[in-house]
Coordinates of C-alpha atoms (C1' of nucleotides) in Angstrom, one line a residue:
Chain R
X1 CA -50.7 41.5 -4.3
X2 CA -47.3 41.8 -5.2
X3 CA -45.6 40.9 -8.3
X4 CA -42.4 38.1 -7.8
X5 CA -40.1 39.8 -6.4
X6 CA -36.4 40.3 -8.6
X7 CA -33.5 40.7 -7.0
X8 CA -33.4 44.3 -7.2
X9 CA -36.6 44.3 -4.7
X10 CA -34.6 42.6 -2.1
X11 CA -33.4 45.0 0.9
X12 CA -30.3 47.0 0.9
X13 CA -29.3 45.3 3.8
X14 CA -30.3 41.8 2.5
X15 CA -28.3 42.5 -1.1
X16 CA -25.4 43.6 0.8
X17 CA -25.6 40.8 3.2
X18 CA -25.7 38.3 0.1
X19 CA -22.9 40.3 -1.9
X20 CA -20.2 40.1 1.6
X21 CA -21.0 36.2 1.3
X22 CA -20.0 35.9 -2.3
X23 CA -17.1 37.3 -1.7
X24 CA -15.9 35.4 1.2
X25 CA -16.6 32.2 -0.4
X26 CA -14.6 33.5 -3.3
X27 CA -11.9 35.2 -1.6
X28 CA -11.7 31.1 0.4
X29 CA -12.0 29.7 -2.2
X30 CA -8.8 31.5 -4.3
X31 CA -6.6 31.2 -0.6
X32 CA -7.3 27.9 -1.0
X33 CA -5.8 27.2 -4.2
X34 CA -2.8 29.7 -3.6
X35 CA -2.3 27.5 -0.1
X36 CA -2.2 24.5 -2.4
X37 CA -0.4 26.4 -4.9
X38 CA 3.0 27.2 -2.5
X39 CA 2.8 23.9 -0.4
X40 CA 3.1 21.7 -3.6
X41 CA 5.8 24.2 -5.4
X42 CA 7.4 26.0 -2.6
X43 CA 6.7 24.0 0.0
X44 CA 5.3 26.9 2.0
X45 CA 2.4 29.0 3.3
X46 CA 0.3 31.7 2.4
X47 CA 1.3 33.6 5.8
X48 CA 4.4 33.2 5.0
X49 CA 4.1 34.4 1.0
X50 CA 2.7 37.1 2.3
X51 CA 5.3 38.5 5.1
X52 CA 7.8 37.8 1.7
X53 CA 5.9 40.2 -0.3
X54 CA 5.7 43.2 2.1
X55 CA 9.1 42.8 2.6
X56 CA 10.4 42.8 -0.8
X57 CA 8.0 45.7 -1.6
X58 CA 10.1 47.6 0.8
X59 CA 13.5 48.4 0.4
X60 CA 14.8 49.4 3.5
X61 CA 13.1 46.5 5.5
X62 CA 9.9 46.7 8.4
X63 CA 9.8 46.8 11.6
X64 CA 7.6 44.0 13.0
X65 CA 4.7 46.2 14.0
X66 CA 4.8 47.7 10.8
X67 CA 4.7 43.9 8.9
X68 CA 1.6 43.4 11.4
X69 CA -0.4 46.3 10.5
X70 CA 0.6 46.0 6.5
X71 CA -1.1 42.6 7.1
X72 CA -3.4 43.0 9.3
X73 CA -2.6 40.2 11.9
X74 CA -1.8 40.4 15.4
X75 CA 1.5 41.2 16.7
X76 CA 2.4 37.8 18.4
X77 CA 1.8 36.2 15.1
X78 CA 4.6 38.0 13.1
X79 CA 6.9 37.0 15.3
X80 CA 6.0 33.5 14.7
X81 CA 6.0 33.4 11.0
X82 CA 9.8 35.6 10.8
X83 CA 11.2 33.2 13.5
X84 CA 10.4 30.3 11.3
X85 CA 11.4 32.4 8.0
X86 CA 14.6 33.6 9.5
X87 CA 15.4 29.7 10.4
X88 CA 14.7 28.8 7.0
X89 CA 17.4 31.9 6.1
X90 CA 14.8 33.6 3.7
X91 CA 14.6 36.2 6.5
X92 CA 17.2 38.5 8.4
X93 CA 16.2 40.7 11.7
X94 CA 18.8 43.2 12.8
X95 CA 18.6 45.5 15.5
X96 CA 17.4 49.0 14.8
X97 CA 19.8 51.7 15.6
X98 CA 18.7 53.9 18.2
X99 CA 15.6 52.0 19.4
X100 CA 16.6 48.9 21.5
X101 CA 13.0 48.2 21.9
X102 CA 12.4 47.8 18.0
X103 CA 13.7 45.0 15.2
X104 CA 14.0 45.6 11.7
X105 CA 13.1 42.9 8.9
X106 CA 14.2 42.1 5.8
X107 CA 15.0 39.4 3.0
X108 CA 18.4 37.6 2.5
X109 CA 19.4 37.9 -0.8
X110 CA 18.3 34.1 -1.1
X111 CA 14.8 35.4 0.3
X112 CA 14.7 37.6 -2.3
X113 CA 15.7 35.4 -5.3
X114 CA 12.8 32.6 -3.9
X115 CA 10.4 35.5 -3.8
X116 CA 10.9 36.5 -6.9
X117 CA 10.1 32.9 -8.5
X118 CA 7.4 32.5 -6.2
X119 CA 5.7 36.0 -7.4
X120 CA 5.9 35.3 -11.2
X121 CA 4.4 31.9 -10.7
X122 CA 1.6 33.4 -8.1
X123 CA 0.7 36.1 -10.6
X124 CA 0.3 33.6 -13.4
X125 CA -2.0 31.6 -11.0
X126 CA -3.9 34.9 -10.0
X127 CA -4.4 35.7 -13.9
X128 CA -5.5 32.1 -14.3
X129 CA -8.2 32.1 -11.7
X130 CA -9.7 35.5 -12.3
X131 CA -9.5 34.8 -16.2
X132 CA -13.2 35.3 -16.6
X133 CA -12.7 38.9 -15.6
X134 CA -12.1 40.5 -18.6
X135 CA -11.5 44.7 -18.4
X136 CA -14.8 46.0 -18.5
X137 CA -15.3 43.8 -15.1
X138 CA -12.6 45.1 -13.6
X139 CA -13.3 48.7 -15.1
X140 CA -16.1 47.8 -12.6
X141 CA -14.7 46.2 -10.1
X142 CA -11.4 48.1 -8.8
X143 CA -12.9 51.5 -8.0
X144 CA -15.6 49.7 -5.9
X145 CA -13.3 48.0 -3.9
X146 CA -10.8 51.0 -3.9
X147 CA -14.2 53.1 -1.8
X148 CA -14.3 50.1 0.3
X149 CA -10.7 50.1 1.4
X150 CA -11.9 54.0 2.6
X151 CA -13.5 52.3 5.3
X152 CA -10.9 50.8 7.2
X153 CA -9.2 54.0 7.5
X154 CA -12.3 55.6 9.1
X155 CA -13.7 53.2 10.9
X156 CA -10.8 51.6 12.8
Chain U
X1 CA 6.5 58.1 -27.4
X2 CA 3.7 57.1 -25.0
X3 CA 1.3 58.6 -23.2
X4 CA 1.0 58.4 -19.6
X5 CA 0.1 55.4 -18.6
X6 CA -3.7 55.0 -17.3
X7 CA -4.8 52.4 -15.5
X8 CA -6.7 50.8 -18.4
X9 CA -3.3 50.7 -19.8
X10 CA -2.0 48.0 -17.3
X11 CA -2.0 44.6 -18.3
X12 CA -4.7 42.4 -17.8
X13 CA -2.9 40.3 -15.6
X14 CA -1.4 42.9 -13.4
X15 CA -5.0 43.9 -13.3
X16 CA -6.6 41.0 -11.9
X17 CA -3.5 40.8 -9.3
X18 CA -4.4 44.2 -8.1
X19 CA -7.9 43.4 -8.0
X20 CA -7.5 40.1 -5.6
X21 CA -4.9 42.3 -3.1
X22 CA -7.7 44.8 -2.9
X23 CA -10.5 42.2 -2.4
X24 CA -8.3 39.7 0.2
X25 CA -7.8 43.3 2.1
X26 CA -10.9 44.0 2.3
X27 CA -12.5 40.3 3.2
X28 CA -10.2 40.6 5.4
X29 CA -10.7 43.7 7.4
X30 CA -14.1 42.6 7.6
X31 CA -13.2 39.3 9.2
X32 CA -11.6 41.4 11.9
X33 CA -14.8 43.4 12.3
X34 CA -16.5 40.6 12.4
X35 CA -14.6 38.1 15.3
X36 CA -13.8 41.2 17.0
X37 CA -18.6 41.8 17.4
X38 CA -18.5 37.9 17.8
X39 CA -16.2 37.9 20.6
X40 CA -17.1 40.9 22.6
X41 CA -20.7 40.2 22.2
X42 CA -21.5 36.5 22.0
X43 CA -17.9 35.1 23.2
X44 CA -18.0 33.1 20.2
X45 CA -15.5 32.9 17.3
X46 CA -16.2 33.4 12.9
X47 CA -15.6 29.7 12.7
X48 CA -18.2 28.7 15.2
X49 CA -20.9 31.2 13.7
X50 CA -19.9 30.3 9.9
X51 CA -20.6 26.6 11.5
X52 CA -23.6 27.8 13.5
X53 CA -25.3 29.6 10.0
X54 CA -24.9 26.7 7.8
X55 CA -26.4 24.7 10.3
X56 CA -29.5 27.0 11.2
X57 CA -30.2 26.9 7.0
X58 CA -30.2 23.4 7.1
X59 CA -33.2 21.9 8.7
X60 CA -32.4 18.4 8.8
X61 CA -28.7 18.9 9.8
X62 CA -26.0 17.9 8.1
X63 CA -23.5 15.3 8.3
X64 CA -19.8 16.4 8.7
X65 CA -18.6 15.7 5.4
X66 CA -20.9 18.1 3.7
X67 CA -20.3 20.8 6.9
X68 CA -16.9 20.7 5.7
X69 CA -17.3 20.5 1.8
X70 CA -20.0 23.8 2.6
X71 CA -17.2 25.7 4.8
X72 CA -14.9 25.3 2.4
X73 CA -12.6 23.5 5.5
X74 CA -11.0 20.4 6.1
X75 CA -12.6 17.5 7.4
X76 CA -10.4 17.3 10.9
X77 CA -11.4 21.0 11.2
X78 CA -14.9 20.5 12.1
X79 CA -14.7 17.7 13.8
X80 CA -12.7 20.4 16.5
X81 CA -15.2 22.9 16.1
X82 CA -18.6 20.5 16.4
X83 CA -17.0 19.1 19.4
X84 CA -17.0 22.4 21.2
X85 CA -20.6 24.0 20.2
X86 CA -21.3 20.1 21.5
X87 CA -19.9 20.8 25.1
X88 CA -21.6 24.2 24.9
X89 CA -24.8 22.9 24.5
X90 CA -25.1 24.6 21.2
X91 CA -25.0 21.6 19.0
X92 CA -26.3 18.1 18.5
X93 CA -24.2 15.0 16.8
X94 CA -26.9 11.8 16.0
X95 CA -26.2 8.8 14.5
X96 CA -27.2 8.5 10.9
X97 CA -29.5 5.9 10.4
X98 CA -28.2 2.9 8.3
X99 CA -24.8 4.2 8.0
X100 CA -22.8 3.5 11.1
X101 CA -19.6 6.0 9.9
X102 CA -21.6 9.1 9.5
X103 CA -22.8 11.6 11.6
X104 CA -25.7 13.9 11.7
X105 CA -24.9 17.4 13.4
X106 CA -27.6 19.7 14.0
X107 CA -28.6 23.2 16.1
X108 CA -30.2 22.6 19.7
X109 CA -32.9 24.5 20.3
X110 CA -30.9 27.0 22.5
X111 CA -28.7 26.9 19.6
X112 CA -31.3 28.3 17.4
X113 CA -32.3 30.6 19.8
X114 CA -28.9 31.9 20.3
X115 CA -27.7 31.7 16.3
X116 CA -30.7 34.0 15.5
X117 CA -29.6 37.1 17.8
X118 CA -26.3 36.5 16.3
X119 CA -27.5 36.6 12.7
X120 CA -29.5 39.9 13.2
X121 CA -26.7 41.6 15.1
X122 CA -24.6 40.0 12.2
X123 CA -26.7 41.2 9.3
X124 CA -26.6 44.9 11.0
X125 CA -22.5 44.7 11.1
X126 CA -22.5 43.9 7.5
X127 CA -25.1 46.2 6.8
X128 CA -22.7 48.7 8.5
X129 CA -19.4 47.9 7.0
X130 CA -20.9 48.3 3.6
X131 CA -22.6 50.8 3.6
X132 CA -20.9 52.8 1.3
X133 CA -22.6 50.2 -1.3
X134 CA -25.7 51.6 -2.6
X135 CA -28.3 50.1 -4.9
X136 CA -26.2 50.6 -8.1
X137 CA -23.0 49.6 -6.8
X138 CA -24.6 46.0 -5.7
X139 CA -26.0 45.8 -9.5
X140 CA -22.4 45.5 -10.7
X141 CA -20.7 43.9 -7.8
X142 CA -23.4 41.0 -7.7
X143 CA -23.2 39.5 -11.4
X144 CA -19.5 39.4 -11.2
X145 CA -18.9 37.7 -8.2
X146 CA -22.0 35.2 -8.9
X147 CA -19.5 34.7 -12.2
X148 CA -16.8 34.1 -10.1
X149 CA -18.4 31.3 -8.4
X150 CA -18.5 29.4 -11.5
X151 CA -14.9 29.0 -11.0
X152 CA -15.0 27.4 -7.7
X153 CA -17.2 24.1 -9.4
X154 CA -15.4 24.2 -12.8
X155 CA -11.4 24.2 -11.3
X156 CA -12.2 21.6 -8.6
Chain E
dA1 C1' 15.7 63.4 38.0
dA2 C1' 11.9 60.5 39.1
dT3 C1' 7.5 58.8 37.6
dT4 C1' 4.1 57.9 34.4
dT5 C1' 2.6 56.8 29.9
dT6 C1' 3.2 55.1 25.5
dT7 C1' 5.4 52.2 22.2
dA8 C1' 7.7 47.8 20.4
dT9 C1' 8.0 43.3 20.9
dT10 C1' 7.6 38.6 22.9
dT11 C1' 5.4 35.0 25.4
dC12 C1' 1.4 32.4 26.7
dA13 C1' -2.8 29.6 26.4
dA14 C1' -6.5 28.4 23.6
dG15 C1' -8.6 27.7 19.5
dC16 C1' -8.3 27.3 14.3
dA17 C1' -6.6 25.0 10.1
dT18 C1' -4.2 21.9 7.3
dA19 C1' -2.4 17.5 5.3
dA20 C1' -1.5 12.9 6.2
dA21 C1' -2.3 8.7 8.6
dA22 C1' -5.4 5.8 11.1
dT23 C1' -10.0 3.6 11.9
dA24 C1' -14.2 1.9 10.7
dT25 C1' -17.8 1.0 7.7
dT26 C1' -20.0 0.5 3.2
dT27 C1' -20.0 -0.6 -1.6
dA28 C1' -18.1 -2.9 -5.6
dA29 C1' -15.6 -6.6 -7.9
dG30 C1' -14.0 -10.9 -8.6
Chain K
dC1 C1' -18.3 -15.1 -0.1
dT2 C1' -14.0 -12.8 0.0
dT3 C1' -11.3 -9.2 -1.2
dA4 C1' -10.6 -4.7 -2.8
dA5 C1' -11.9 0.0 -3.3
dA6 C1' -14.4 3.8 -1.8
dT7 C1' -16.5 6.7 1.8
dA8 C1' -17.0 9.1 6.5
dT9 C1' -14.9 10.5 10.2
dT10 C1' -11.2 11.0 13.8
dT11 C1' -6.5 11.5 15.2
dT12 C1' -2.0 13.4 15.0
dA13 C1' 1.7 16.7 14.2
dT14 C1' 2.7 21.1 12.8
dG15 C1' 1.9 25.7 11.9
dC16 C1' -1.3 29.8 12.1
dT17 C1' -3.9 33.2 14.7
dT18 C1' -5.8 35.5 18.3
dG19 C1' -6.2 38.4 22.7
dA20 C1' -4.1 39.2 26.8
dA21 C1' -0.3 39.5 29.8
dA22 C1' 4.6 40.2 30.4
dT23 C1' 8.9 42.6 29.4
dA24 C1' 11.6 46.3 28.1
dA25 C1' 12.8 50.6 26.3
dA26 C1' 11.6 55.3 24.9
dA27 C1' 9.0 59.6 25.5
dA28 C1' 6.3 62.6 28.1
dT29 C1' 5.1 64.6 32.6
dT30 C1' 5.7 66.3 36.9

DNA sequence: AATTTTTATTTCAAGCATAAAATATTTAAG
DNA sequence: CTTAAATATTTTATGCTTGAAATAAAAATT
C-alpha cells in the first residue's frame, strides 16, 4: 500500500498539465483587468495597446507582417486593428520605397504622446497586480520562462 | 560610479513588467499550438474544448452563469458557444428544476466520448510543449503561480 | 524575356468576445 | 399583495481573430 500521495508524486505530464492551466487562468485573468483597464481610461483595447507598443519600441516603423509575427496574430487581423488606429489618427501607414507590395507602420506624434500615458499607467497596473511577487520570485520566475520562449523558435 | 547594471539591479516594477510580456508570450504561443492540434485534428476550436473540459469535470452540469464565471468569459459568450456544441450533438441544455431562468448545460454521451480523446491528445501536446520543464523547475513554477491565483479572488 | 515561385498584404466568411440593453423570473421590502 | 431589487440568460452592436482565398508585386528559374 502506498502512502498519500504529495504533489511531487504526481506525473510529469500531470504536474505540467496542472502548471500550463495555472498560468492561463492567470495570464486571463490579468488581460482581463488590463481590457478593463484601457476601455474605462483610454477607451480602447488590448489588441490595439499592443500594436501601439511594438510600434513605439521601433523607431523606424514595421511593416505589417512584421507587427503580425511580433504579436503573434494572423495577418488579416493587423490590418484590421491599423485601419481602425489609423482612423482614429494614432496610426500612419506609408508606402515602403522600393517594394510596392509592402506598407510601413508607424505612430503619429499624437500616437505616440497617448502611448506614452497609456504605458506609465499600464506598468503601474502591471506592478500592482503582480505585487505579491517580490525578487526572489522572479529571481525564479524569469529564467524559466526565458527557456520556455526557446521553444517557439524551435518548434515552429 | 556604478557598476553594470544586472538584472537584479532593475526595478521591481520593470521586473514584474518583463515578467508578464514573457508569460502573455508564452500563453500565448501555446494557444496557437493548441487551436492549431484542435482544429486539424478534432475540427473544433480552444473555446469549445475549454467549454467541453469544464463540463466533462462537472458531473451534474452546470448552469451558464457559473460556465461563464469558470471560463473567465462573458455571459453572451457562452450562450454562442453552448448553442453550437448543441447543434453538434456535443451538448445538452435542460431546464433547471424550480427556476424557470436558469439553465442546466451538460456533455452528451458522444460528448464525453469525444472530449476524452481530446483531453489525452491534449494532455500529450502540453506534455510536449513543456517539456523543457522538469521535476525541479515545476517545484518553483507551481507555488508561485498557485500565489498568483490568490489575486484573481482578492481584486475582484 | 517568359514563367514559376515566393513574399506582402487584403478580403472574406465564420466564429469568438465584449459591454450594454432587453427579457424574464425570483427574491426581498414595504 | 404589490412593488422594487436582484438574478439568469439572451440579444444586439461592435470589434477581434482565424484560416483560406484572392490580389499584387518581387525574386528566382528556365
Amino acid at each position: 500500500m502506498t502512502l498519500p500521495s504529495s504533489k511531487s508524486d504526481m506525473s510529469l505530464n500531470k504536474r505540467r498539465l496542472r502548471m500550463w492551466i495555472r498560468m492561463l487562468r492567470t495570464t486571463r485573468f490579468v488581460e482581463a483587468r488590463l481590457r478593463e483597464f484601457l476601455r474605462d481610461n483610454y477607451d480602447t483595447t488590448l489588441p490595439r495597446f499592443d500594436v501601439m507598443a511594438a510600434l513605439y519600441r521601433s523607431s523606424d516603423g514595421l511593416k505589417m507582417s512584421e507587427l503580425s509575427k511580433l504579436l503573434l496574430v494572423s495577418n488579416g487581423n493587423v490590418t484590421g486593428i491599423i485601419e481602425r488606429l489609423v482612423t482614429d489618427g494614432l496610426v500612419l501607414r506609408v508606402n515602403v520605397e522600393g517594394d510596392r507590395r509592402a506598407m510601413l507602420v508607424c505612430l503619429t506624434a499624437h500616437g505616440r504622446k497617448v502611448f506614452e500615458g497609456m504605458a506609465r499607467d499600464h506598468e503601474a497596473l502591471i506592478n500592482d497586480l503582480f505585487a505579491e511577487l517580490d525578487d526572489e520570485d522572479l529571481d525564479g520566475l524569469v529564467p524559466v520562462l526565458s527557456r520556455l520562449k526557446a521553444i517557439e523558435d524551435k518548434k515552429s
